[in-house]
Short mmCIF file of C-alpha atoms in Angstrom, two decimals:
data_model
loop_
_atom_site.label_atom_id
_atom_site.label_comp_id
_atom_site.label_asym_id
_atom_site.label_seq_id
_atom_site.Cartn_x
_atom_site.Cartn_y
_atom_site.Cartn_z
CA MET A 1 7.29 -14.41 -0.17
CA GLU A 2 9.64 -11.79 -1.69
CA GLN A 3 9.99 -8.06 -1.29
CA SER A 4 12.12 -5.51 -3.08
CA THR A 5 12.98 -1.91 -3.32
CA ALA A 6 14.90 0.03 -5.87
CA ALA A 7 18.55 -0.26 -5.24
CA GLY A 8 20.11 2.79 -3.52
CA THR A 9 16.73 4.58 -3.13
CA THR A 10 13.90 4.87 -0.59
CA PRO A 11 10.57 4.17 -2.23
CA SER A 12 8.10 7.01 -1.98
CA ARG A 13 5.27 5.73 -4.06
CA GLY A 14 4.04 2.93 -1.77
CA LEU A 15 4.12 -0.84 -1.97
CA VAL A 16 2.76 -2.77 -4.94
CA LEU A 17 1.84 -6.41 -4.55
CA ILE A 18 2.53 -8.70 -7.52
CA VAL A 19 0.71 -11.94 -7.49
CA GLU A 20 2.23 -14.06 -10.30
CA ASP A 21 3.24 -17.74 -10.41
CA GLU A 22 5.81 -17.34 -13.35
CA ARG A 23 8.86 -16.31 -11.51
CA ALA A 24 10.65 -14.87 -14.61
CA ILE A 25 7.64 -12.54 -15.26
CA ALA A 26 7.36 -11.55 -11.63
CA ASN A 27 11.11 -10.69 -11.62
CA VAL A 28 10.76 -8.38 -14.54
CA GLN A 29 7.68 -6.72 -13.16
CA ARG A 30 9.51 -6.34 -9.76
CA LEU A 31 12.54 -4.78 -11.47
CA TYR A 32 10.81 -2.10 -13.42
CA LEU A 33 8.42 -1.14 -10.55
CA SER A 34 11.34 -0.83 -8.16
CA ARG A 35 13.23 1.45 -10.60
CA ALA A 36 10.04 3.54 -10.72
CA GLY A 37 10.16 4.08 -7.02
CA PHE A 38 7.73 1.49 -5.76
CA GLY A 39 8.25 -1.05 -2.91
CA VAL A 40 7.34 -4.47 -4.27
CA HIS A 41 6.22 -7.69 -2.60
CA VAL A 42 5.70 -10.90 -4.73
CA GLU A 43 3.29 -13.92 -4.05
CA ALA A 44 2.95 -16.89 -6.30
CA THR A 45 -0.48 -18.00 -5.20
CA GLY A 46 -3.97 -16.42 -4.88
CA GLU A 47 -4.14 -17.57 -1.26
CA GLY A 48 -0.82 -15.82 -0.50
CA GLY A 49 -1.97 -12.68 -2.35
CA LEU A 50 -5.13 -12.45 -0.45
CA GLU A 51 -3.24 -12.86 2.80
CA ARG A 52 -0.77 -10.17 1.94
CA VAL A 53 -3.41 -7.65 0.75
CA ARG A 54 -4.84 -7.88 4.29
CA SER A 55 -1.63 -7.53 6.11
CA LEU A 56 0.32 -5.16 3.89
CA ARG A 57 -2.45 -2.95 2.52
CA PRO A 58 -0.64 -2.24 -0.75
CA VAL A 59 -1.27 0.86 -2.95
CA ALA A 60 -2.05 -1.59 -5.88
CA VAL A 61 -2.14 -5.24 -6.92
CA VAL A 62 -0.73 -6.57 -10.15
CA LEU A 63 -2.75 -9.78 -10.42
CA ASP A 64 -2.28 -12.81 -12.79
CA VAL A 65 -5.53 -14.25 -13.85
CA GLY A 66 -4.25 -17.75 -14.49
CA LEU A 67 -3.06 -18.55 -10.99
CA PRO A 68 -3.07 -22.16 -9.55
CA GLY A 69 -5.56 -22.77 -6.90
CA ILE A 70 -7.53 -19.65 -6.33
CA ASP A 71 -7.27 -17.82 -9.65
CA GLY A 72 -7.01 -14.02 -10.11
CA ILE A 73 -10.81 -13.65 -10.79
CA GLU A 74 -11.60 -15.16 -7.43
CA VAL A 75 -8.99 -13.09 -5.66
CA CYS A 76 -10.57 -9.93 -7.13
CA GLN A 77 -14.13 -11.20 -6.20
CA ARG A 78 -13.15 -11.85 -2.67
CA MET A 79 -11.42 -8.48 -2.25
CA ARG A 80 -14.35 -6.58 -3.55
CA ALA A 81 -16.79 -8.72 -1.59
CA ARG A 82 -15.15 -7.45 1.64
CA ASN A 83 -15.34 -3.95 0.24
CA ASP A 84 -11.56 -3.82 -0.37
CA TRP A 85 -11.12 -1.38 -3.37
CA THR A 86 -7.36 -1.57 -3.68
CA PRO A 87 -6.60 -0.86 -7.37
CA ILE A 88 -6.09 -4.11 -9.35
CA ILE A 89 -4.37 -4.50 -12.73
CA PHE A 90 -5.04 -7.85 -14.32
CA VAL A 91 -2.33 -9.65 -16.30
CA THR A 92 -3.85 -12.15 -18.69
CA ALA A 93 -2.91 -14.55 -21.48
CA ARG A 94 -4.51 -13.98 -24.78
CA ASP A 95 -6.96 -16.97 -24.37
CA GLU A 96 -8.21 -15.48 -21.07
CA GLU A 97 -10.15 -12.59 -22.57
CA VAL A 98 -13.50 -13.80 -21.18
CA ASP A 99 -12.09 -14.05 -17.69
CA MET A 100 -10.53 -10.55 -18.16
CA LEU A 101 -13.86 -9.04 -19.06
CA LEU A 102 -15.47 -10.73 -15.99
CA GLY A 103 -12.79 -9.34 -13.88
CA LEU A 104 -13.36 -5.80 -15.05
CA GLU A 105 -17.07 -6.23 -14.29
CA LEU A 106 -16.14 -7.38 -10.92
CA GLY A 107 -14.09 -4.22 -10.22
CA ALA A 108 -10.62 -4.50 -11.55
CA ASP A 109 -9.18 -1.15 -12.74
CA ASP A 110 -7.20 -2.23 -15.81
CA TYR A 111 -5.65 -5.13 -17.59
CA LEU A 112 -2.57 -6.02 -19.61
CA THR A 113 -2.31 -9.00 -22.12
CA LYS A 114 0.83 -11.08 -22.26
CA PRO A 115 3.29 -10.51 -23.62
CA PHE A 116 3.53 -6.76 -22.68
CA SER A 117 6.20 -4.21 -22.01
CA PRO A 118 7.17 -3.82 -18.42
CA ARG A 119 7.38 -0.03 -19.11
CA GLU A 120 3.73 -0.16 -20.08
CA LEU A 121 2.90 -1.72 -16.77
CA VAL A 122 4.49 1.11 -14.93
CA VAL A 123 2.61 3.66 -17.00
CA ARG A 124 -0.71 1.85 -16.52
CA LEU A 125 -0.12 1.57 -12.73
CA LYS A 126 0.73 5.28 -12.41
CA THR A 127 -2.38 6.11 -14.49
CA VAL A 128 -4.58 3.86 -12.28
CA LEU A 129 -3.26 5.27 -9.05
CA ARG A 130 -3.93 8.84 -10.30
CA ARG A 131 -7.32 7.93 -11.37
CA THR A 132 -8.37 6.08 -8.13
CA ALA A 133 -6.73 8.66 -5.81
CA GLY A 134 -9.39 11.24 -6.69
CA VAL A 135 -9.12 14.94 -6.03
CA PRO A 136 -6.78 15.61 -3.10
CA GLY A 137 -8.49 17.08 -0.10
CA SER A 138 -7.34 20.38 1.26
CA GLY A 139 -8.76 19.77 4.75
CA ILE A 140 -6.72 19.79 7.87
CA LEU A 141 -6.36 16.47 9.81
CA ARG A 142 -7.31 16.89 13.43
CA VAL A 143 -7.28 14.53 16.27
CA GLY A 144 -7.43 15.87 19.82
CA SER A 145 -5.19 18.86 19.99
CA VAL A 146 -3.02 17.80 17.10
CA ALA A 147 -3.55 19.37 13.68
CA LEU A 148 -1.90 18.46 10.35
CA ASP A 149 -1.95 20.38 7.18
CA PRO A 150 -1.19 17.80 4.43
CA GLU A 151 -0.95 20.38 1.65
CA ASN A 152 1.69 22.63 3.47
CA ARG A 153 3.03 19.75 5.50
CA THR A 154 2.92 21.56 8.80
CA ALA A 155 1.92 20.15 12.30
CA SER A 156 0.78 21.90 15.41
CA VAL A 157 -0.34 21.10 18.96
CA GLU A 158 -2.87 23.44 20.58
CA GLY A 159 -2.03 25.82 17.67
CA LYS A 160 1.77 25.83 18.44
CA PRO A 161 4.05 24.54 15.53
CA VAL A 162 5.79 21.25 15.81
CA GLU A 163 8.82 20.49 13.68
CA LEU A 164 8.63 16.98 12.21
CA THR A 165 10.87 15.08 9.81
CA ALA A 166 9.34 14.08 6.46
CA ARG A 167 8.85 10.53 7.65
CA GLU A 168 7.55 11.52 11.05
CA PHE A 169 4.92 13.66 9.25
CA ASP A 170 3.89 10.77 6.91
CA VAL A 171 3.47 8.41 9.82
CA LEU A 172 1.33 10.88 11.74
CA ALA A 173 -0.61 11.85 8.77
CA TYR A 174 -1.45 8.15 7.91
CA LEU A 175 -2.75 7.60 11.54
CA LEU A 176 -4.65 10.79 11.77
CA ALA A 177 -6.43 10.21 8.36
CA SER A 178 -8.22 7.15 9.97
CA PRO A 179 -8.64 8.15 13.71
CA GLY A 180 -9.40 5.20 15.99
CA ARG A 181 -8.32 2.72 13.35
CA VAL A 182 -5.47 0.46 14.51
CA PHE A 183 -2.60 -0.23 12.03
CA SER A 184 -0.02 -2.93 12.40
CA ARG A 185 3.69 -2.30 12.00
CA GLU A 186 3.62 -4.19 8.73
CA GLN A 187 0.76 -2.00 7.40
CA LEU A 188 2.65 1.20 8.37
CA LEU A 189 5.86 -0.10 6.82
CA SER A 190 3.89 -0.80 3.58
CA ALA A 191 1.98 2.44 3.50
CA VAL A 192 4.67 4.89 4.56
CA TRP A 193 7.94 3.31 3.81
CA GLY A 194 6.76 1.13 0.75
CA GLN A 195 8.31 -1.98 2.33
CA ALA A 196 7.27 -5.38 3.39
CA ASP A 197 10.44 -6.16 5.46
CA TYR A 198 8.85 -7.66 8.59
CA SER A 199 12.13 -7.29 10.44
CA ALA A 200 11.99 -3.68 10.24
CA GLY A 201 9.17 -3.16 12.64
CA ARG A 202 11.64 -1.51 15.08
CA THR A 203 11.88 1.32 12.63
CA VAL A 204 8.15 2.08 13.17
CA ASP A 205 8.60 1.92 16.85
CA VAL A 206 11.34 4.45 16.81
CA HIS A 207 9.37 6.99 14.66
CA ILE A 208 6.31 6.52 16.96
CA ALA A 209 8.57 7.25 20.09
CA GLN A 210 10.02 10.35 18.34
CA LEU A 211 6.52 11.54 17.52
CA ARG A 212 5.24 11.13 21.08
CA SER A 213 8.23 13.05 22.39
CA LYS A 214 7.67 15.95 19.94
CA LEU A 215 3.87 16.09 20.43
CA GLY A 216 4.06 15.98 24.23
CA PRO A 217 0.95 15.77 26.36
CA GLY A 218 -1.25 16.39 23.33
CA ASN A 219 0.10 13.09 21.74
CA PRO A 220 -2.89 11.16 20.35
CA ILE A 221 -1.11 7.96 19.41
CA ARG A 222 -2.19 4.92 21.21
CA THR A 223 -0.56 1.52 21.26
CA LEU A 224 -2.60 -1.69 21.26
CA ARG A 225 0.00 -4.15 22.56
CA GLY A 226 0.66 -6.98 20.11
CA VAL A 227 -1.47 -5.36 17.37
CA GLY A 228 -0.23 -1.90 16.52
CA TYR A 229 -0.85 1.79 16.66
CA SER A 230 -3.78 4.18 16.26
CA ALA A 231 -4.52 7.86 16.60
CA ASP A 232 -7.22 8.28 19.47
CA GLY A 233 -8.76 11.64 20.01
CA ASP A 234 -9.84 10.61 23.53
CA ARG A 235 -6.23 10.13 24.49
CA ALA A 236 -5.29 13.79 23.78
#
């Protein structure tokens, strides 16, 4: 429906999906989250929210409980039923306390009651993301002959260093973290660039081409035509 990034900046915190049918509220949330460095995509219905959770794989969902059609409780329930544990912050009206409590039982991570300060939303979101991220692993990511050290941000092929730009490193790290899994261009844009700009898929293709050139014969990146990209150890 709508996507936004902070003016003049490249978001580095990932994409947040706002599911809110009141445009004025959604606009304020989007403004403050963008200023905090998040990419933002807005949907006005539960059905749209569920679709975008699947296609964009946001870092978190800010979810209004009182949505028309499929409400926020059902959105949360459907996500958790398919084992999708993307962090969810509920936004509730004061008379929806029972629904809010049910939502927390279903697996929501936090909630805010209207009216609330948009600054508080930003603080709560950062707290939830820190809490759900767990303890960062220090392990090396390896697929085939390619190795990535996320902590020191170094890459190598067959033990030989490879110089990557920051964005190239982030793309490769995202693929290597889930070897064999295919990610669409939209998912990579959401996860690495914090964007939901579907017209920017060419940006992903260019970075993949650059990575393949730098990694050489050891390149593990596989293209599934019409679907997306994956890191395949059998290719290296």
